Amino acid sequence: MGNKVKILDQTRLPQAEVYLETDGYETVVSAIREMRVRGAPAIGVLGAYGLALGALKIQTQNHRMFHSELEKVRQALAATRPTARNLFGALDRVMQAAAADKTVEEIKAAIVAAAVQIHHDEADATCKLSEFGSELIKDGFTILTHCNTGTLATTGCGTALGCIKRAFEQGKKIKVMATETRPLLQGARLTAWELKQAGIPFNLITDSMAGYFMHLGRVNCVITGADRIAANGDTANKIGTYSLAVLAHENSLPFYIAAPTSTIDLSLKTGDSIPIEERDPEEVTHIQTMRIAPEGVSALNPSFDVTPNRYISAIITERGIVRAPYDANLK
Ligand code: MRU
């Protein structure tokens, strides 16, 4: 990373490929909050780099003052988005690297090394889990997926989209149905962009079309990513995932979650304690900058929902495929 990070601004895709380069953690804080970088593993990686940028800018050689400044940076990054477990895990890992008994300059070097290692580990985990997940995708399958879970969301091979890409690379004749994913259209803007680049046949559908196609028998399985998985397997993911899981169950289709173990939060017994981000209602009353609802309309905008473990056929991780009972098997 040197002393800068360079990020692809996902809010500008697919119209333009614009990169932001910064050496300031404040820019990282706004990039995560404004979803210029989004997707649980990618948020974790960028959060770690943000903490490293913040550390590099701290001037003092005094340990106590250094740690107090570093804690302020950590808090700013932790306050960006509450749901994805990866952000908090990554910030904790960097803080542990900073805890060692060394000079301030040595601590800064350890922090940078930890951030680079987190980047490597997250990317690597998604490539491994993609290999496992591809085994669940049979030749001829049409896979329905939600939101964006590819390289953009992970810095690596992807989670749900990683499994799909891997199955395609193995020569399986597959097709994808990608939901547009209102309100911010990660499916229409980002998944469609990644699928097109990979040359994988796909159709874009609106979120409300999913049940119709499942009922017609045109979907063989559903795979999504995750932002946080509780100890019992309950899974928070992009709003609309719960409805897809219930629809998959109703239509006797397997519903898989693909996520690195850094998304699993064993400290939470069930999904009821997963913090759900509420975003600006303007994301619902508008499509990008265009208002679609009358002036003054009040909208609700939870960014995630929780799918109860009973609807999840398996959780695909880099350490293997986990099935129920999740309480025992995730551990
Ligand atoms: O609000 P976002 O775009 O950050 O939400 C992303 C998702 O919900 C993804 O499905 C999840 O982070 C898993 S991505 C590998």
Short mmCIF file of C-alpha atoms and ligand atoms in Angstrom, two decimals:
data_model
loop_
_atom_site.label_atom_id
_atom_site.label_comp_id
_atom_site.label_asym_id
_atom_site.label_seq_id
_atom_site.Cartn_x
_atom_site.Cartn_y
_atom_site.Cartn_z
CA MET A 1 0.00 0.00 0.00
CA GLY A 2 2.96 2.42 0.44
CA ASN A 3 1.31 5.32 2.25
CA LYS A 4 -1.72 5.56 -0.01
CA VAL A 5 -4.74 3.50 -0.97
CA LYS A 6 -6.33 3.47 -4.40
CA ILE A 7 -9.97 2.45 -4.66
CA LEU A 8 -12.39 1.95 -7.51
CA ASP A 9 -15.42 4.18 -6.85
CA GLN A 10 -18.33 1.73 -7.13
CA THR A 11 -20.93 4.50 -7.07
CA ARG A 12 -19.71 5.53 -10.55
CA LEU A 13 -20.01 2.05 -12.07
CA PRO A 14 -20.93 0.94 -14.67
CA GLN A 15 -20.89 4.33 -16.41
CA ALA A 16 -17.30 5.22 -15.47
CA GLU A 17 -14.26 3.55 -13.94
CA VAL A 18 -13.06 6.23 -11.58
CA TYR A 19 -10.30 5.59 -9.01
CA LEU A 20 -9.82 7.56 -5.81
CA GLU A 21 -6.37 7.76 -4.28
CA THR A 22 -5.89 8.93 -0.73
CA ASP A 23 -3.45 9.02 2.17
CA GLY A 24 -6.12 10.25 4.62
CA TYR A 25 -8.27 7.98 6.76
CA GLU A 26 -11.09 10.56 6.63
CA THR A 27 -11.52 9.84 2.90
CA VAL A 28 -11.70 6.12 3.71
CA VAL A 29 -14.39 6.81 6.32
CA SER A 30 -16.52 8.66 3.77
CA ALA A 31 -15.80 6.11 1.02
CA ILE A 32 -17.22 3.31 3.20
CA ARG A 33 -20.18 5.36 4.43
CA GLU A 34 -21.05 6.53 0.90
CA MET A 35 -20.60 2.98 -0.40
CA ARG A 36 -17.87 3.88 -2.88
CA VAL A 37 -16.48 0.59 -1.58
CA ARG A 38 -19.06 -1.87 -0.29
CA GLY A 39 -19.52 -5.60 0.31
CA ALA A 40 -18.55 -7.14 3.65
CA PRO A 41 -15.01 -8.41 2.91
CA ALA A 42 -14.07 -5.30 0.90
CA ILE A 43 -15.25 -3.04 3.73
CA GLY A 44 -13.07 -5.03 6.14
CA VAL A 45 -10.00 -4.70 3.91
CA LEU A 46 -10.51 -0.97 3.34
CA GLY A 47 -11.22 -0.41 7.05
CA ALA A 48 -7.88 -2.03 7.90
CA TYR A 49 -6.07 0.17 5.36
CA GLY A 50 -7.93 3.21 6.73
CA LEU A 51 -6.61 2.47 10.21
CA ALA A 52 -3.10 2.08 8.78
CA LEU A 53 -3.36 5.44 6.97
CA GLY A 54 -4.54 7.05 10.20
CA ALA A 55 -1.64 5.50 12.14
CA LEU A 56 0.95 6.71 9.61
CA LYS A 57 -0.23 10.31 10.06
CA ILE A 58 0.10 10.33 13.86
CA GLN A 59 3.10 12.53 14.69
CA THR A 60 3.88 11.75 18.33
CA GLN A 61 6.50 9.24 19.54
CA ASN A 62 4.73 9.02 22.89
CA HIS A 63 3.00 5.64 23.28
CA ARG A 64 0.02 6.82 25.29
CA MET A 65 -0.72 9.69 22.92
CA PHE A 66 -0.22 7.46 19.88
CA HIS A 67 -2.71 4.89 21.16
CA SER A 68 -5.25 7.54 22.06
CA GLU A 69 -5.05 9.06 18.53
CA LEU A 70 -5.23 5.60 16.98
CA GLU A 71 -8.35 4.80 18.98
CA LYS A 72 -10.03 7.93 17.57
CA VAL A 73 -9.31 6.70 14.03
CA ARG A 74 -10.64 3.24 14.89
CA GLN A 75 -13.84 4.72 16.28
CA ALA A 76 -14.40 6.84 13.14
CA LEU A 77 -14.01 3.77 10.93
CA ALA A 78 -16.18 1.60 13.18
CA ALA A 79 -18.99 4.17 13.00
CA THR A 80 -19.31 3.93 9.20
CA ARG A 81 -21.50 0.85 8.67
CA PRO A 82 -22.73 -1.40 11.50
CA THR A 83 -23.80 -4.68 9.92
CA ALA A 84 -20.82 -6.33 8.19
CA ARG A 85 -18.81 -8.33 10.74
CA ASN A 86 -15.68 -8.15 8.56
CA LEU A 87 -15.11 -4.46 9.33
CA PHE A 88 -15.00 -5.01 13.09
CA GLY A 89 -12.90 -8.16 12.83
CA ALA A 90 -10.39 -6.35 10.63
CA LEU A 91 -10.19 -3.32 12.95
CA ASP A 92 -9.65 -5.66 15.93
CA ARG A 93 -6.86 -7.49 14.11
CA VAL A 94 -5.05 -4.24 13.30
CA MET A 95 -5.46 -3.00 16.88
CA GLN A 96 -3.93 -6.26 18.15
CA ALA A 97 -0.91 -5.68 15.91
CA ALA A 98 -0.63 -2.20 17.47
CA ALA A 99 -0.69 -3.55 21.01
CA ALA A 100 2.86 -4.94 20.92
CA ASP A 101 5.62 -3.51 23.07
CA LYS A 102 7.66 -1.72 20.39
CA THR A 103 8.65 1.81 19.35
CA VAL A 104 5.93 3.91 17.70
CA GLU A 105 7.66 3.55 14.32
CA GLU A 106 7.79 -0.22 14.72
CA ILE A 107 4.11 -0.26 15.70
CA LYS A 108 3.25 1.72 12.56
CA ALA A 109 5.11 -0.85 10.45
CA ALA A 110 3.28 -3.69 12.24
CA ILE A 111 -0.07 -1.98 11.58
CA VAL A 112 0.66 -1.63 7.85
CA ALA A 113 1.78 -5.27 7.70
CA ALA A 114 -1.42 -6.39 9.47
CA ALA A 115 -3.59 -4.45 6.99
CA VAL A 116 -1.77 -6.00 4.02
CA GLN A 117 -2.16 -9.46 5.61
CA ILE A 118 -5.91 -8.91 6.13
CA HIS A 119 -6.22 -7.96 2.45
CA HIS A 120 -4.38 -11.12 1.45
CA ASP A 121 -6.38 -13.34 3.84
CA GLU A 122 -9.80 -12.01 2.79
CA ALA A 123 -9.01 -12.36 -0.92
CA ASP A 124 -7.56 -15.84 -0.43
CA ALA A 125 -10.54 -17.03 1.65
CA THR A 126 -13.00 -16.06 -1.08
CA CYS A 127 -11.02 -17.96 -3.73
CA LYS A 128 -10.98 -21.08 -1.53
CA LEU A 129 -14.68 -20.89 -0.72
CA SER A 130 -15.48 -20.37 -4.41
CA GLU A 131 -13.87 -23.73 -5.13
CA PHE A 132 -16.01 -25.46 -2.46
CA GLY A 133 -19.18 -23.65 -3.56
CA SER A 134 -18.68 -24.53 -7.22
CA GLU A 135 -19.25 -28.21 -6.27
CA LEU A 136 -22.87 -27.38 -5.42
CA ILE A 137 -23.47 -25.96 -8.89
CA LYS A 138 -24.30 -28.68 -11.42
CA ASP A 139 -23.95 -28.54 -15.19
CA GLY A 140 -27.02 -26.88 -16.69
CA PHE A 141 -28.02 -24.99 -13.52
CA THR A 142 -29.57 -21.56 -13.46
CA ILE A 143 -28.46 -19.82 -10.29
CA LEU A 144 -30.34 -16.90 -8.81
CA THR A 145 -28.22 -14.40 -6.90
CA HIS A 146 -28.82 -11.12 -5.10
CA CYS A 147 -26.83 -7.92 -4.61
CA ASN A 148 -23.17 -7.90 -5.64
CA THR A 149 -20.80 -10.49 -4.22
CA GLY A 150 -17.96 -10.57 -6.73
CA THR A 151 -14.47 -9.14 -6.83
CA LEU A 152 -15.83 -5.65 -6.22
CA ALA A 153 -17.37 -6.76 -2.93
CA THR A 154 -14.45 -8.86 -1.73
CA THR A 155 -11.14 -7.82 -3.41
CA GLY A 156 -10.78 -11.54 -4.15
CA CYS A 157 -12.69 -14.11 -6.22
CA GLY A 158 -16.06 -13.24 -4.69
CA THR A 159 -18.47 -15.15 -2.46
CA ALA A 160 -21.73 -16.17 -4.16
CA LEU A 161 -20.50 -14.76 -7.46
CA GLY A 162 -17.11 -16.41 -6.86
CA CYS A 163 -18.78 -19.85 -6.68
CA ILE A 164 -20.68 -19.08 -9.87
CA LYS A 165 -17.56 -17.85 -11.71
CA ARG A 166 -15.60 -20.92 -10.62
CA ALA A 167 -18.35 -23.29 -11.83
CA PHE A 168 -18.31 -21.48 -15.18
CA GLU A 169 -14.50 -21.76 -15.39
CA GLN A 170 -14.87 -25.51 -14.80
CA GLY A 171 -16.81 -25.64 -18.08
CA LYS A 172 -20.27 -26.09 -16.61
CA LYS A 173 -23.02 -24.69 -18.82
CA ILE A 174 -24.69 -22.39 -16.33
CA LYS A 175 -26.86 -19.31 -16.40
CA VAL A 176 -27.41 -16.64 -13.80
CA MET A 177 -30.47 -14.67 -12.80
CA ALA A 178 -29.28 -11.51 -11.10
CA THR A 179 -31.72 -9.39 -9.12
CA GLU A 180 -31.40 -5.65 -9.63
CA THR A 181 -31.25 -5.13 -5.81
CA ARG A 182 -33.15 -1.97 -5.02
CA PRO A 183 -32.61 0.57 -3.63
CA LEU A 184 -28.97 1.00 -4.69
CA LEU A 185 -29.02 -1.43 -7.61
CA GLN A 186 -25.84 -3.36 -6.80
CA GLY A 187 -27.20 -6.20 -8.96
CA ALA A 188 -28.06 -4.11 -12.01
CA ARG A 189 -24.97 -1.92 -11.82
CA LEU A 190 -22.23 -4.12 -10.38
CA THR A 191 -23.14 -7.81 -10.72
CA ALA A 192 -24.24 -7.25 -14.32
CA TRP A 193 -20.91 -5.47 -14.95
CA GLU A 194 -18.89 -8.36 -13.46
CA LEU A 195 -20.92 -11.10 -15.18
CA LYS A 196 -20.55 -9.33 -18.51
CA GLN A 197 -16.79 -9.10 -18.06
CA ALA A 198 -16.60 -12.79 -17.16
CA GLY A 199 -18.70 -13.75 -20.21
CA ILE A 200 -21.23 -15.69 -18.09
CA PRO A 201 -24.74 -15.84 -19.61
CA PHE A 202 -27.23 -14.03 -17.39
CA ASN A 203 -30.54 -12.24 -17.17
CA LEU A 204 -31.19 -9.24 -15.00
CA ILE A 205 -34.54 -9.32 -13.21
CA THR A 206 -36.28 -6.93 -10.84
CA ASP A 207 -36.38 -8.13 -7.24
CA SER A 208 -40.10 -8.89 -7.37
CA MET A 209 -39.71 -11.31 -10.33
CA ALA A 210 -37.78 -13.93 -8.33
CA GLY A 211 -40.78 -15.91 -7.05
CA TYR A 212 -42.35 -16.02 -10.51
CA PHE A 213 -39.26 -17.60 -12.06
CA MET A 214 -38.80 -20.05 -9.18
CA HIS A 215 -42.42 -21.16 -9.52
CA LEU A 216 -41.94 -21.70 -13.26
CA GLY A 217 -39.03 -24.04 -12.53
CA ARG A 218 -36.50 -21.75 -14.17
CA VAL A 219 -34.18 -21.56 -11.15
CA ASN A 220 -32.14 -24.50 -9.76
CA CYS A 221 -30.64 -22.88 -6.68
CA VAL A 222 -30.15 -19.55 -4.94
CA ILE A 223 -26.75 -18.39 -3.67
CA THR A 224 -26.15 -15.13 -1.84
CA GLY A 225 -23.37 -13.64 0.26
CA ALA A 226 -23.58 -12.55 3.90
CA ASP A 227 -22.71 -9.54 6.01
CA ARG A 228 -22.87 -11.26 9.39
CA ILE A 229 -23.65 -14.82 10.41
CA ALA A 230 -24.67 -15.52 14.00
CA ALA A 231 -23.52 -18.63 15.90
CA ASN A 232 -26.78 -20.43 15.06
CA GLY A 233 -26.44 -19.73 11.32
CA ASP A 234 -29.00 -16.90 11.11
CA THR A 235 -27.61 -14.65 8.39
CA ALA A 236 -27.80 -10.93 7.71
CA ASN A 237 -27.45 -10.01 4.06
CA LYS A 238 -28.77 -7.40 1.64
CA ILE A 239 -32.42 -6.49 2.14
CA GLY A 240 -34.55 -8.92 0.14
CA THR A 241 -32.45 -11.98 0.96
CA TYR A 242 -34.98 -13.23 3.53
CA SER A 243 -37.78 -13.10 0.95
CA LEU A 244 -35.63 -15.06 -1.51
CA ALA A 245 -34.90 -17.73 1.12
CA VAL A 246 -38.58 -18.15 1.95
CA LEU A 247 -39.43 -18.33 -1.75
CA ALA A 248 -36.69 -20.92 -2.31
CA HIS A 249 -38.11 -23.00 0.56
CA GLU A 250 -41.66 -22.73 -0.82
CA ASN A 251 -40.36 -23.91 -4.22
CA SER A 252 -38.15 -26.71 -2.76
CA LEU A 253 -34.94 -25.09 -4.03
CA PRO A 254 -31.61 -25.12 -2.20
CA PHE A 255 -30.69 -21.77 -0.69
CA TYR A 256 -26.96 -21.33 -0.04
CA ILE A 257 -24.99 -18.64 1.77
CA ALA A 258 -21.36 -18.11 0.72
CA ALA A 259 -19.09 -16.17 3.08
CA PRO A 260 -15.56 -16.24 4.49
CA THR A 261 -15.29 -17.21 8.17
CA SER A 262 -14.44 -13.55 8.91
CA THR A 263 -18.17 -12.87 8.39
CA ILE A 264 -19.16 -15.30 11.17
CA ASP A 265 -19.80 -13.73 14.57
CA LEU A 266 -19.85 -16.47 17.19
CA SER A 267 -20.40 -13.86 19.91
CA LEU A 268 -24.00 -13.47 18.73
CA LYS A 269 -26.22 -16.41 19.60
CA THR A 270 -28.91 -15.62 17.03
CA GLY A 271 -29.60 -13.19 14.22
CA ASP A 272 -31.86 -11.12 16.49
CA SER A 273 -28.79 -9.33 17.86
CA ILE A 274 -27.26 -8.44 14.49
CA PRO A 275 -27.27 -4.63 14.11
CA ILE A 276 -29.17 -3.67 10.97
CA GLU A 277 -28.08 -0.51 9.18
CA GLU A 278 -30.79 2.03 8.38
CA ARG A 279 -29.83 4.23 5.45
CA ASP A 280 -31.11 7.53 4.11
CA PRO A 281 -34.76 7.22 2.94
CA GLU A 282 -33.76 9.26 -0.11
CA GLU A 283 -32.20 6.07 -1.50
CA VAL A 284 -35.79 4.77 -1.77
CA THR A 285 -37.57 7.94 -2.91
CA HIS A 286 -34.90 8.44 -5.57
CA ILE A 287 -33.12 6.29 -8.14
CA GLN A 288 -29.64 7.70 -8.03
CA THR A 289 -30.28 11.46 -8.35
CA MET A 290 -33.78 11.20 -9.87
CA ARG A 291 -36.76 11.60 -7.56
CA ILE A 292 -39.38 8.88 -8.23
CA ALA A 293 -41.75 9.52 -5.28
CA PRO A 294 -43.76 12.69 -4.67
CA GLU A 295 -42.10 15.40 -2.58
CA GLY A 296 -42.50 14.80 1.18
CA VAL A 297 -43.12 11.02 0.99
CA SER A 298 -41.73 9.16 4.01
CA ALA A 299 -39.80 5.98 3.12
CA LEU A 300 -38.16 3.21 5.15
CA ASN A 301 -34.70 1.95 4.25
CA PRO A 302 -33.26 -0.97 6.23
CA SER A 303 -30.18 -2.03 4.27
CA PHE A 304 -30.13 -5.68 5.42
CA ASP A 305 -32.46 -8.38 6.69
CA VAL A 306 -31.87 -11.59 8.61
CA THR A 307 -32.61 -15.02 7.15
CA PRO A 308 -33.40 -17.61 9.85
CA ASN A 309 -31.10 -20.65 9.77
CA ARG A 310 -33.98 -23.03 8.95
CA TYR A 311 -34.12 -21.65 5.39
CA ILE A 312 -30.38 -22.08 4.77
CA SER A 313 -29.41 -25.36 3.05
CA ALA A 314 -25.67 -24.80 3.61
CA ILE A 315 -23.08 -22.13 4.41
CA ILE A 316 -20.07 -22.20 2.09
CA THR A 317 -16.83 -21.05 3.75
CA GLU A 318 -13.12 -21.30 2.91
CA ARG A 319 -12.88 -24.12 5.45
CA GLY A 320 -15.61 -26.19 3.87
CA ILE A 321 -19.36 -26.43 3.46
CA VAL A 322 -21.29 -26.25 6.73
CA ARG A 323 -24.77 -27.70 7.15
CA ALA A 324 -27.27 -27.77 10.03
CA PRO A 325 -27.10 -28.02 13.00
CA TYR A 326 -25.23 -24.73 12.60
CA ASP A 327 -24.85 -24.16 16.36
CA ALA A 328 -22.54 -27.17 16.57
CA ASN A 329 -21.06 -27.18 13.08
CA LEU A 330 -20.07 -23.50 12.68
CA LYS A 331 -17.91 -23.76 15.79
O1 MRU B 1 -24.78 -2.65 1.23
P1 MRU B 1 -23.74 -3.50 0.55
O2 MRU B 1 -23.70 -3.31 -0.92
O3 MRU B 1 -22.39 -3.36 1.21
O4 MRU B 1 -24.25 -4.99 0.82
C1 MRU B 1 -23.51 -6.05 0.29
C2 MRU B 1 -24.14 -7.36 0.54
O5 MRU B 1 -25.18 -7.47 1.15
C3 MRU B 1 -23.39 -8.56 0.09
O6 MRU B 1 -24.27 -9.58 -0.24
C4 MRU B 1 -22.49 -9.03 1.24
O7 MRU B 1 -21.68 -8.00 1.70
C5 MRU B 1 -21.67 -10.18 0.88
S1 MRU B 1 -20.51 -9.69 -0.34
C6 MRU B 1 -19.35 -10.67 -0.54
#
